[in-house]
Amino acid sequence: MKVKKYLASTMKEALDKMKKDLGPEAVILGSRKISRGGLLDFLGKEMVEITATTEENVLSRKARSPGEQKPTGSRLSVTVGDQGPVPERRPEQFPKLVHDKLAASTAGLRISAANKPDAGSVRLLQSELRDIKNVVEEMAEQIRYQRMPSLPPSLKEIYKQLLENELDEGITVELIQQLYGRFSESEYTSPERVEKYLIGGITSLIKVAQPSAVREKGPLVLAFAGTSGVGKTTTLAKLATNKKFFGKNKLALITADTYRVAATQQLGTFSEIAEIPMEIVHSPRDMSRAVAKHKDKEVIMIDTAGGSQFNDRLIAELTRLLEAASPDEVHLVLSITTKPRDLMRTIKLFKLEQKVRLLFTKFDETLTFGSIVSVVRGSGIPLSYLTFGQEVPEDIELADPAKIAKLVVKNIF
Ligand SMILES: Nc1nc2c(ncn2[C@@H]2O[C@H](COP(=O)(O)OP(=O)(O)OP(=O)(O)O)[C@@H](O)[C@H]2O)c(=O)[nH]1
Ligand SMILES: [Mg+2]
């Protein structure tokens, strides 16, 4: 297979060179940015290199038997035509690319409802589908790494693992670029140095709130909000009984979760066992009264209703209740098992103001912790507590950025 390389200072120039040489039906096998020295140099001049061949070559590759090894170095093959440079390819273009591949590979098959396919055709179709699957996987892989085109393998592997640990791609790119830019080769190939650097970098991205402190005069009012089943009531119970937190203080509980009978019962049972007075409120007026009634307490904790489908009406209701309580802190309770995009959506939906903190639950239910970093950084809201089990009161602690950073890089080194 005749493979040629085209080097130029811009992608457009490289594409022009390639098209001039191989014609408009040229097929790009790969592209990367390189410095004149051979490796990506963040300070020096970058060049673009395209590896390409002709469509004829690709078609002859397709004609090989399924078991045959593909040539080493062969990458994704995509007809360029008028589609523009490969690195700028957007995910929404995928369906067309896959469709084109499918059309090309099934062109030789004649299967209709009236004409049952023979075993040979089915085998051919299966092998072509396998081929398409490989192409799609290669495409996904290339898109994933196109921001890190010519990293040394050790860093590329770390980059991949950080993404697998759910660290946001933008943050991962920043960290890896800093590592590559500042460290010498002997340093970035040393796992201890890299691990220490990453833990330090990730730690600095995690903002935490000042721990809640009981006031000299009047109660400290804490409210807990969030979608259903994330652990609001359990977390409140942990904080209310754990001696490291408010277990030693004079407390009152308020529940505004009157949507479900079981919800008030849950907190009611807890308040009986823990011997902490509890109020049930149905309106902002009830809320103000309940808070005023317990002004002699050191801490008042407010539980609110969760909803899987929070809508504007429910949020407005929650906001009015919280305004009436005038809490010192609102802990937006989020489960780490929720997808990062849904976490961000919840944060936006709740539109909670200044006093909000993010409280993450269910650390014991996941093996990947990167999402918390993106959510804290993306929202700009500090973390308060983390919970890691169902046991009351022990499975809770203050959020510690260095501990979280260690969890994010765990299993990489
Ligand atoms: N594994 C684990 N389970 C937890 C944790 N925190 C809470 N849970 C469990 O999650 C489930 C829901 O907890 P709740 O405290 O009732 O959640 P909630 O947010 O008050 O739920 P609603 O009031 O229905 O919206 C219970 O089974 C808890 O035991 C945690 O850190 N880890
Ligand atoms: Mg609850």
Short mmCIF file of C-alpha atoms and ligand atoms in Angstrom, two decimals:
data_model
loop_
_atom_site.label_atom_id
_atom_site.label_comp_id
_atom_site.label_asym_id
_atom_site.label_seq_id
_atom_site.Cartn_x
_atom_site.Cartn_y
_atom_site.Cartn_z
CA MET A 1 0.00 0.00 0.00
CA LYS A 2 1.51 3.30 -1.10
CA VAL A 3 1.46 5.70 1.85
CA LYS A 4 2.70 9.26 1.61
CA LYS A 5 3.33 12.00 4.13
CA TYR A 6 2.72 15.74 3.65
CA LEU A 7 4.28 18.28 5.99
CA ALA A 8 3.17 21.93 6.09
CA SER A 9 2.72 24.73 8.57
CA THR A 10 -1.10 24.62 8.42
CA MET A 11 -3.62 21.87 7.92
CA LYS A 12 -4.95 23.61 4.81
CA GLU A 13 -1.52 23.74 3.21
CA ALA A 14 -0.89 20.09 3.99
CA LEU A 15 -4.28 19.16 2.51
CA ASP A 16 -3.59 21.19 -0.64
CA LYS A 17 -0.25 19.43 -1.09
CA MET A 18 -1.88 16.07 -0.62
CA LYS A 19 -4.76 16.73 -3.03
CA LYS A 20 -2.35 18.07 -5.65
CA ASP A 21 -0.29 14.90 -5.41
CA LEU A 22 -2.93 12.20 -4.89
CA GLY A 23 -5.99 13.89 -6.37
CA PRO A 24 -9.38 14.76 -4.81
CA GLU A 25 -10.12 11.11 -3.92
CA ALA A 26 -7.17 10.99 -1.51
CA VAL A 27 -7.75 9.12 1.72
CA ILE A 28 -6.31 10.46 4.97
CA LEU A 29 -4.85 7.76 7.18
CA GLY A 30 -3.80 10.02 10.02
CA SER A 31 -2.71 13.51 10.95
CA ARG A 32 -0.65 14.99 13.77
CA LYS A 33 1.05 18.15 14.89
CA ILE A 34 4.81 18.00 15.23
CA SER A 35 7.58 20.44 15.95
CA ARG A 36 10.61 20.79 13.73
CA GLY A 37 12.49 18.78 16.34
CA GLY A 38 10.12 15.84 15.86
CA LEU A 39 8.01 16.08 19.03
CA LEU A 40 5.30 18.52 19.91
CA ASP A 41 7.05 21.58 21.23
CA PHE A 42 4.65 23.84 23.04
CA LEU A 43 6.85 26.88 22.68
CA GLY A 44 8.26 26.28 19.21
CA LYS A 45 6.71 26.33 15.77
CA GLU A 46 4.26 23.51 15.10
CA MET A 47 3.90 21.75 11.76
CA VAL A 48 1.06 19.60 10.55
CA GLU A 49 1.76 16.21 9.05
CA ILE A 50 -0.82 14.26 7.07
CA THR A 51 -0.39 10.62 6.18
CA ALA A 52 -2.46 9.68 3.13
CA THR A 53 -3.00 7.19 0.40
CA THR A 54 -5.30 6.74 -2.60
CA GLU A 55 -8.81 5.29 -2.51
CA GLU A 56 -7.63 2.39 -4.69
CA ASN A 57 -5.27 1.32 -1.92
CA VAL A 58 -8.02 1.40 0.68
CA LEU A 59 -10.40 -0.61 -1.50
CA SER A 60 -7.73 -3.25 -2.06
CA ARG A 61 -7.31 -3.44 1.75
CA LYS A 62 -11.06 -4.05 2.12
CA ALA A 63 -10.85 -6.92 -0.33
CA ARG A 64 -8.51 -8.84 2.00
CA SER A 65 -9.91 -11.80 3.95
CA PRO A 66 -11.27 -10.98 7.46
CA GLY A 67 -8.52 -12.88 9.29
CA GLU A 68 -5.73 -11.05 7.49
CA GLN A 69 -3.61 -8.67 9.59
CA LYS A 70 -4.02 -5.01 8.77
CA PRO A 71 -0.77 -3.24 7.90
CA THR A 72 1.01 -1.71 10.87
CA GLY A 73 0.62 2.04 11.14
CA SER A 74 -2.64 1.94 9.20
CA ARG A 75 -5.08 4.30 10.87
CA LEU A 76 -8.52 5.52 10.22
CA SER A 77 -9.40 5.89 6.57
CA VAL A 78 -11.80 8.64 5.61
CA THR A 79 -12.32 10.03 2.11
CA VAL A 80 -11.49 13.70 2.26
CA GLY A 81 -13.18 15.02 -0.88
CA ASP A 82 -14.84 18.24 0.20
CA GLN A 83 -15.29 17.29 3.83
CA GLY A 84 -12.36 19.39 5.02
CA PRO A 85 -9.53 18.54 7.42
CA VAL A 86 -9.97 15.44 9.59
CA PRO A 87 -9.08 17.04 12.96
CA GLU A 88 -11.98 19.45 12.58
CA ARG A 89 -14.44 16.59 12.03
CA ARG A 90 -17.36 16.93 14.41
CA PRO A 91 -19.22 14.05 16.09
CA GLU A 92 -22.44 14.97 14.26
CA GLN A 93 -20.67 14.01 11.04
CA PHE A 94 -20.24 10.46 12.28
CA PRO A 95 -23.58 9.11 11.07
CA LYS A 96 -22.79 10.18 7.50
CA LEU A 97 -19.29 8.72 7.64
CA VAL A 98 -20.57 5.44 9.03
CA HIS A 99 -23.40 5.42 6.50
CA ASP A 100 -20.92 5.93 3.65
CA LYS A 101 -18.74 3.10 4.98
CA LEU A 102 -21.76 0.84 5.29
CA ALA A 103 -22.97 1.68 1.79
CA ALA A 104 -19.51 0.98 0.35
CA SER A 105 -19.07 -2.30 2.18
CA THR A 106 -22.53 -3.74 1.45
CA ALA A 107 -22.60 -2.59 -2.17
CA GLY A 108 -21.76 -6.08 -3.40
CA LEU A 109 -24.48 -7.85 -1.43
CA ARG A 110 -27.81 -8.61 -3.02
CA ILE A 111 -30.26 -9.45 -0.22
CA SER A 112 -34.01 -8.95 -0.42
CA ALA A 113 -37.01 -10.27 1.52
CA ALA A 114 -37.97 -12.47 -1.42
CA ASN A 115 -34.44 -13.68 -1.88
CA LYS A 116 -33.16 -15.33 1.33
CA PRO A 117 -29.43 -14.65 1.75
CA ASP A 118 -27.14 -17.63 1.41
CA ALA A 119 -24.62 -18.55 4.11
CA GLY A 120 -21.75 -17.00 2.15
CA SER A 121 -23.51 -13.62 1.94
CA VAL A 122 -24.28 -13.70 5.67
CA ARG A 123 -20.64 -14.45 6.49
CA LEU A 124 -19.51 -11.66 4.20
CA LEU A 125 -22.00 -9.28 5.81
CA GLN A 126 -20.82 -10.28 9.30
CA SER A 127 -17.20 -9.69 8.39
CA GLU A 128 -18.07 -6.30 6.85
CA LEU A 129 -19.97 -5.34 10.01
CA ARG A 130 -16.91 -6.26 12.08
CA ASP A 131 -14.87 -4.06 9.77
CA ILE A 132 -17.30 -1.15 10.27
CA LYS A 133 -17.18 -1.65 14.04
CA ASN A 134 -13.39 -1.41 13.93
CA VAL A 135 -13.58 1.75 11.84
CA VAL A 136 -16.01 3.36 14.29
CA GLU A 137 -13.78 2.41 17.23
CA GLU A 138 -10.74 3.86 15.48
CA MET A 139 -12.69 7.05 14.77
CA ALA A 140 -13.72 7.39 18.41
CA GLU A 141 -10.14 6.74 19.53
CA GLN A 142 -8.73 9.31 17.14
CA ILE A 143 -11.25 11.97 18.15
CA ARG A 144 -10.43 11.29 21.79
CA TYR A 145 -6.73 11.78 21.32
CA GLN A 146 -6.72 14.47 18.67
CA ARG A 147 -5.99 17.12 21.32
CA MET A 148 -2.90 15.14 22.39
CA PRO A 149 -1.44 14.26 18.98
CA SER A 150 2.17 13.44 19.63
CA LEU A 151 2.57 12.73 23.31
CA PRO A 152 5.06 10.14 24.47
CA PRO A 153 3.33 6.82 25.21
CA SER A 154 3.74 7.07 29.01
CA LEU A 155 1.82 10.37 29.13
CA LYS A 156 -0.74 9.22 26.59
CA GLU A 157 -1.56 6.28 28.85
CA ILE A 158 -2.00 8.57 31.87
CA TYR A 159 -4.17 10.89 29.78
CA LYS A 160 -6.36 7.94 28.80
CA GLN A 161 -6.65 6.68 32.37
CA LEU A 162 -7.59 10.09 33.76
CA LEU A 163 -10.39 10.29 31.20
CA GLU A 164 -11.48 6.79 32.20
CA ASN A 165 -11.62 7.99 35.80
CA GLU A 166 -14.18 10.56 34.58
CA LEU A 167 -11.91 13.58 34.83
CA ASP A 168 -13.13 16.24 32.44
CA GLU A 169 -11.22 16.32 29.13
CA GLY A 170 -10.35 20.03 29.36
CA ILE A 171 -8.85 19.61 32.83
CA THR A 172 -6.97 16.48 31.76
CA VAL A 173 -5.47 18.25 28.74
CA GLU A 174 -4.36 21.16 30.94
CA LEU A 175 -2.68 18.85 33.46
CA ILE A 176 -0.93 16.73 30.85
CA GLN A 177 0.24 19.76 28.87
CA GLN A 178 1.71 21.28 32.04
CA LEU A 179 3.45 17.99 32.81
CA TYR A 180 4.86 17.74 29.33
CA GLY A 181 5.82 21.39 29.12
CA ARG A 182 7.55 21.68 32.50
CA PHE A 183 9.02 18.27 33.17
CA SER A 184 12.05 16.67 31.60
CA GLU A 185 11.73 13.22 30.06
CA SER A 186 13.26 11.50 33.10
CA GLU A 187 10.66 13.25 35.27
CA TYR A 188 7.54 12.60 33.21
CA THR A 189 8.44 8.95 32.86
CA SER A 190 8.82 8.61 36.65
CA PRO A 191 5.47 7.38 38.04
CA GLU A 192 6.17 8.84 41.52
CA ARG A 193 6.89 12.33 40.15
CA VAL A 194 3.88 12.27 37.84
CA GLU A 195 1.55 10.97 40.55
CA LYS A 196 2.70 13.66 42.98
CA TYR A 197 2.30 16.34 40.33
CA LEU A 198 -1.21 15.20 39.36
CA ILE A 199 -2.38 14.97 42.97
CA GLY A 200 -1.08 18.49 43.58
CA GLY A 201 -2.69 19.82 40.37
CA ILE A 202 -6.06 18.23 41.04
CA THR A 203 -6.01 19.27 44.73
CA SER A 204 -5.58 22.91 43.71
CA LEU A 205 -8.72 22.70 41.53
CA ILE A 206 -11.01 21.58 44.37
CA LYS A 207 -12.48 24.41 46.39
CA VAL A 208 -13.87 23.57 49.83
CA ALA A 209 -16.08 25.60 52.12
CA GLN A 210 -15.12 26.70 55.61
CA PRO A 211 -16.42 24.04 58.03
CA SER A 212 -19.78 25.02 59.55
CA ALA A 213 -19.26 26.62 62.95
CA VAL A 214 -21.82 27.09 65.69
CA ARG A 215 -22.47 30.79 66.33
CA GLU A 216 -22.03 32.68 69.56
CA LYS A 217 -25.60 33.95 69.42
CA GLY A 218 -28.61 32.36 67.72
CA PRO A 219 -28.82 29.05 65.88
CA LEU A 220 -26.73 27.98 62.91
CA VAL A 221 -29.36 27.07 60.31
CA LEU A 222 -28.45 24.37 57.78
CA ALA A 223 -30.75 23.25 54.96
CA PHE A 224 -30.40 20.18 52.74
CA ALA A 225 -31.79 20.14 49.20
CA GLY A 226 -31.42 17.91 46.16
CA THR A 227 -33.12 15.43 43.87
CA SER A 228 -34.81 12.31 45.22
CA GLY A 229 -32.94 9.53 46.93
CA VAL A 230 -29.50 11.18 46.94
CA GLY A 231 -29.18 10.88 50.72
CA LYS A 232 -30.44 14.21 52.13
CA THR A 233 -32.23 12.77 55.19
CA THR A 234 -29.51 10.20 55.96
CA THR A 235 -26.78 12.86 55.72
CA LEU A 236 -28.71 15.21 57.99
CA ALA A 237 -29.05 12.36 60.53
CA LYS A 238 -25.30 11.66 60.35
CA LEU A 239 -24.39 15.30 60.97
CA ALA A 240 -26.94 15.60 63.78
CA THR A 241 -25.56 12.63 65.71
CA ASN A 242 -21.84 12.50 64.84
CA LYS A 243 -19.82 13.97 67.73
CA LYS A 244 -17.23 15.34 65.25
CA PHE A 245 -19.96 17.54 63.80
CA PHE A 246 -23.17 18.52 65.64
CA GLY A 247 -23.64 15.44 67.81
CA LYS A 248 -22.73 17.44 70.92
CA ASN A 249 -24.92 20.45 70.16
CA LYS A 250 -28.42 21.46 71.15
CA LEU A 251 -30.44 20.75 67.99
CA ALA A 252 -33.84 21.03 66.35
CA LEU A 253 -34.95 19.41 63.08
CA ILE A 254 -37.45 20.78 60.61
CA THR A 255 -38.87 18.80 57.73
CA ALA A 256 -40.52 20.44 54.77
CA ASP A 257 -40.79 17.08 53.04
CA THR A 258 -44.54 16.66 53.32
CA TYR A 259 -45.10 15.18 49.85
CA ARG A 260 -44.72 11.64 51.13
CA VAL A 261 -46.04 10.38 54.47
CA ALA A 262 -43.06 8.03 54.67
CA ALA A 263 -40.65 10.97 54.48
CA THR A 264 -41.92 12.71 57.63
CA GLN A 265 -42.07 9.31 59.35
CA GLN A 266 -38.42 8.65 58.44
CA LEU A 267 -37.18 11.85 60.09
CA GLY A 268 -39.78 11.52 62.87
CA THR A 269 -38.48 8.08 63.86
CA PHE A 270 -34.93 9.38 63.81
CA SER A 271 -35.86 12.42 65.94
CA GLU A 272 -37.49 10.12 68.52
CA ILE A 273 -34.51 7.79 68.73
CA ALA A 274 -32.00 10.65 68.85
CA GLU A 275 -34.28 12.67 71.16
CA ILE A 276 -34.10 15.77 68.98
CA PRO A 277 -37.28 17.88 68.60
CA MET A 278 -38.74 17.98 65.09
CA GLU A 279 -41.19 20.31 63.35
CA ILE A 280 -43.19 19.57 60.21
CA VAL A 281 -43.80 22.60 57.99
CA HIS A 282 -46.16 23.03 55.04
CA SER A 283 -45.64 26.68 54.10
CA PRO A 284 -43.15 29.54 54.32
CA ARG A 285 -45.12 30.92 57.26
CA ASP A 286 -44.82 27.57 59.13
CA MET A 287 -41.11 27.62 58.35
CA SER A 288 -40.54 31.10 59.87
CA ARG A 289 -42.48 30.07 62.96
CA ALA A 290 -40.57 26.80 63.37
CA VAL A 291 -37.21 28.56 63.07
CA ALA A 292 -38.30 31.24 65.56
CA LYS A 293 -39.56 28.58 67.99
CA HIS A 294 -36.08 27.06 68.16
CA LYS A 295 -34.04 30.23 68.39
CA ASP A 296 -32.60 28.93 71.68
CA LYS A 297 -30.94 25.99 69.84
CA GLU A 298 -27.35 25.94 68.63
CA VAL A 299 -28.15 24.24 65.32
CA ILE A 300 -31.35 23.89 63.27
CA MET A 301 -31.32 21.38 60.40
CA ILE A 302 -33.91 21.55 57.63
CA ASP A 303 -34.78 18.57 55.44
CA THR A 304 -36.55 19.23 52.15
CA ALA A 305 -38.42 17.13 49.60
CA GLY A 306 -36.57 15.52 46.73
CA GLY A 307 -38.09 15.14 43.30
CA SER A 308 -36.91 13.18 40.30
CA GLN A 309 -38.63 15.65 37.99
CA PHE A 310 -37.92 19.00 39.58
CA ASN A 311 -39.87 21.63 37.73
CA ASP A 312 -40.04 25.40 38.04
CA ARG A 313 -43.03 25.21 40.40
CA LEU A 314 -41.27 22.87 42.84
CA ILE A 315 -38.08 24.90 42.71
CA ALA A 316 -40.03 28.14 43.33
CA GLU A 317 -41.74 26.49 46.31
CA LEU A 318 -38.42 25.28 47.71
CA THR A 319 -36.92 28.73 47.22
CA ARG A 320 -39.80 30.37 49.15
CA LEU A 321 -39.44 27.87 52.00
CA LEU A 322 -35.69 28.46 52.19
CA GLU A 323 -36.14 32.24 52.06
CA ALA A 324 -38.46 31.97 55.05
CA ALA A 325 -35.86 29.92 56.94
CA SER A 326 -32.99 32.24 55.96
CA PRO A 327 -30.40 29.46 56.35
CA ASP A 328 -26.70 30.10 56.93
CA GLU A 329 -25.84 27.26 54.57
CA VAL A 330 -27.75 25.32 51.92
CA HIS A 331 -26.14 21.97 51.18
CA LEU A 332 -27.06 20.80 47.71
CA VAL A 333 -26.82 17.04 48.10
CA LEU A 334 -25.52 15.21 45.01
CA SER A 335 -24.69 11.57 44.49
CA ILE A 336 -21.26 10.89 42.96
CA THR A 337 -22.87 8.06 41.01
CA THR A 338 -24.82 10.60 38.90
CA LYS A 339 -23.39 11.48 35.47
CA PRO A 340 -21.43 14.81 35.45
CA ARG A 341 -23.79 16.37 32.92
CA ASP A 342 -26.81 15.57 35.09
CA LEU A 343 -25.01 16.93 38.15
CA MET A 344 -24.41 20.24 36.36
CA ARG A 345 -28.02 20.28 35.24
CA THR A 346 -29.20 19.82 38.83
CA ILE A 347 -26.94 22.62 40.04
CA LYS A 348 -28.30 24.97 37.37
CA LEU A 349 -31.87 23.90 38.03
CA PHE A 350 -31.71 24.61 41.74
CA LYS A 351 -30.42 28.15 41.07
CA LEU A 352 -29.46 28.37 44.71
CA GLU A 353 -27.72 31.54 45.77
CA GLN A 354 -24.53 32.47 47.64
CA LYS A 355 -24.75 30.21 50.69
CA VAL A 356 -24.83 27.01 48.73
CA ARG A 357 -22.32 24.18 49.13
CA LEU A 358 -22.05 20.90 47.30
CA LEU A 359 -22.34 17.81 49.49
CA PHE A 360 -21.46 14.58 47.70
CA THR A 361 -22.85 11.22 48.82
CA LYS A 362 -22.28 7.54 47.95
CA PHE A 363 -18.50 7.57 47.58
CA ASP A 364 -18.68 3.88 48.43
CA GLU A 365 -20.74 3.17 45.33
CA THR A 366 -18.28 4.15 42.61
CA LEU A 367 -14.72 3.49 41.48
CA THR A 368 -14.34 6.67 39.43
CA PHE A 369 -14.18 10.03 41.15
CA GLY A 370 -13.10 12.50 38.44
CA SER A 371 -16.58 13.97 37.93
CA ILE A 372 -16.50 15.73 41.30
CA VAL A 373 -13.49 17.82 40.15
CA SER A 374 -15.24 19.02 36.99
CA VAL A 375 -18.46 19.78 38.85
CA VAL A 376 -16.77 21.78 41.61
CA ARG A 377 -14.62 23.65 39.11
CA GLY A 378 -17.40 24.13 36.56
CA SER A 379 -19.93 25.41 39.09
CA GLY A 380 -17.49 27.44 41.21
CA ILE A 381 -19.40 26.20 44.30
CA PRO A 382 -17.32 24.87 47.21
CA LEU A 383 -17.63 21.38 48.67
CA SER A 384 -18.79 20.75 52.22
CA TYR A 385 -19.05 17.10 53.25
CA LEU A 386 -18.66 13.68 51.64
CA THR A 387 -20.49 10.53 52.64
CA PHE A 388 -19.38 6.98 51.96
CA GLY A 389 -21.95 4.53 53.34
CA GLN A 390 -25.33 4.03 54.94
CA GLU A 391 -24.11 3.88 58.53
CA VAL A 392 -25.34 6.71 60.78
CA PRO A 393 -23.45 8.56 62.16
CA GLU A 394 -20.00 7.39 61.03
CA ASP A 395 -20.03 7.40 57.21
CA ILE A 396 -19.40 11.12 56.72
CA GLU A 397 -16.41 13.47 56.72
CA LEU A 398 -15.41 16.97 55.72
CA ALA A 399 -14.42 17.18 52.05
CA ASP A 400 -10.63 17.02 51.77
CA PRO A 401 -9.23 18.09 48.35
CA ALA A 402 -6.00 16.05 48.64
CA LYS A 403 -7.95 12.90 49.54
CA ILE A 404 -10.27 13.41 46.58
CA ALA A 405 -7.31 14.02 44.25
CA LYS A 406 -5.74 10.73 45.42
CA LEU A 407 -8.97 8.91 44.64
CA VAL A 408 -9.06 10.45 41.15
CA VAL A 409 -5.58 9.13 40.28
CA LYS A 410 -6.02 5.84 42.16
CA ASN A 411 -5.34 2.74 40.03
CA ILE A 412 -3.23 4.72 37.54
CA PHE A 413 0.13 4.28 39.25
N1 LIG B 1 -24.17 3.47 49.81
C1 LIG B 1 -24.60 4.63 50.31
N2 LIG B 1 -25.90 4.82 50.49
C2 LIG B 1 -26.33 5.99 51.00
C3 LIG B 1 -25.43 7.04 51.33
N3 LIG B 1 -26.17 8.07 51.79
C4 LIG B 1 -27.45 7.67 51.75
N4 LIG B 1 -27.56 6.42 51.29
C5 LIG B 1 -28.75 5.61 51.06
O1 LIG B 1 -29.52 6.17 50.02
C6 LIG B 1 -30.90 5.89 50.22
C7 LIG B 1 -31.70 7.18 50.17
O2 LIG B 1 -31.33 7.99 51.28
P1 LIG B 1 -32.25 9.15 51.84
O3 LIG B 1 -31.50 9.81 52.94
O4 LIG B 1 -33.61 8.67 52.16
O5 LIG B 1 -32.30 10.08 50.57
P2 LIG B 1 -33.15 11.41 50.38
O6 LIG B 1 -32.37 12.29 49.49
O7 LIG B 1 -33.56 11.97 51.70
O8 LIG B 1 -34.41 10.83 49.60
P3 LIG B 1 -35.83 11.56 49.36
O9 LIG B 1 -36.21 12.22 50.64
O10 LIG B 1 -36.71 10.43 48.98
O11 LIG B 1 -35.62 12.52 48.24
C8 LIG B 1 -30.99 5.18 51.58
O12 LIG B 1 -31.04 3.81 51.36
C9 LIG B 1 -29.68 5.57 52.26
O13 LIG B 1 -29.26 4.62 53.22
C10 LIG B 1 -24.02 6.82 51.10
O14 LIG B 1 -23.15 7.66 51.34
N5 LIG B 1 -23.67 5.60 50.58
MG MG B 2 -35.45 12.40 52.49
#
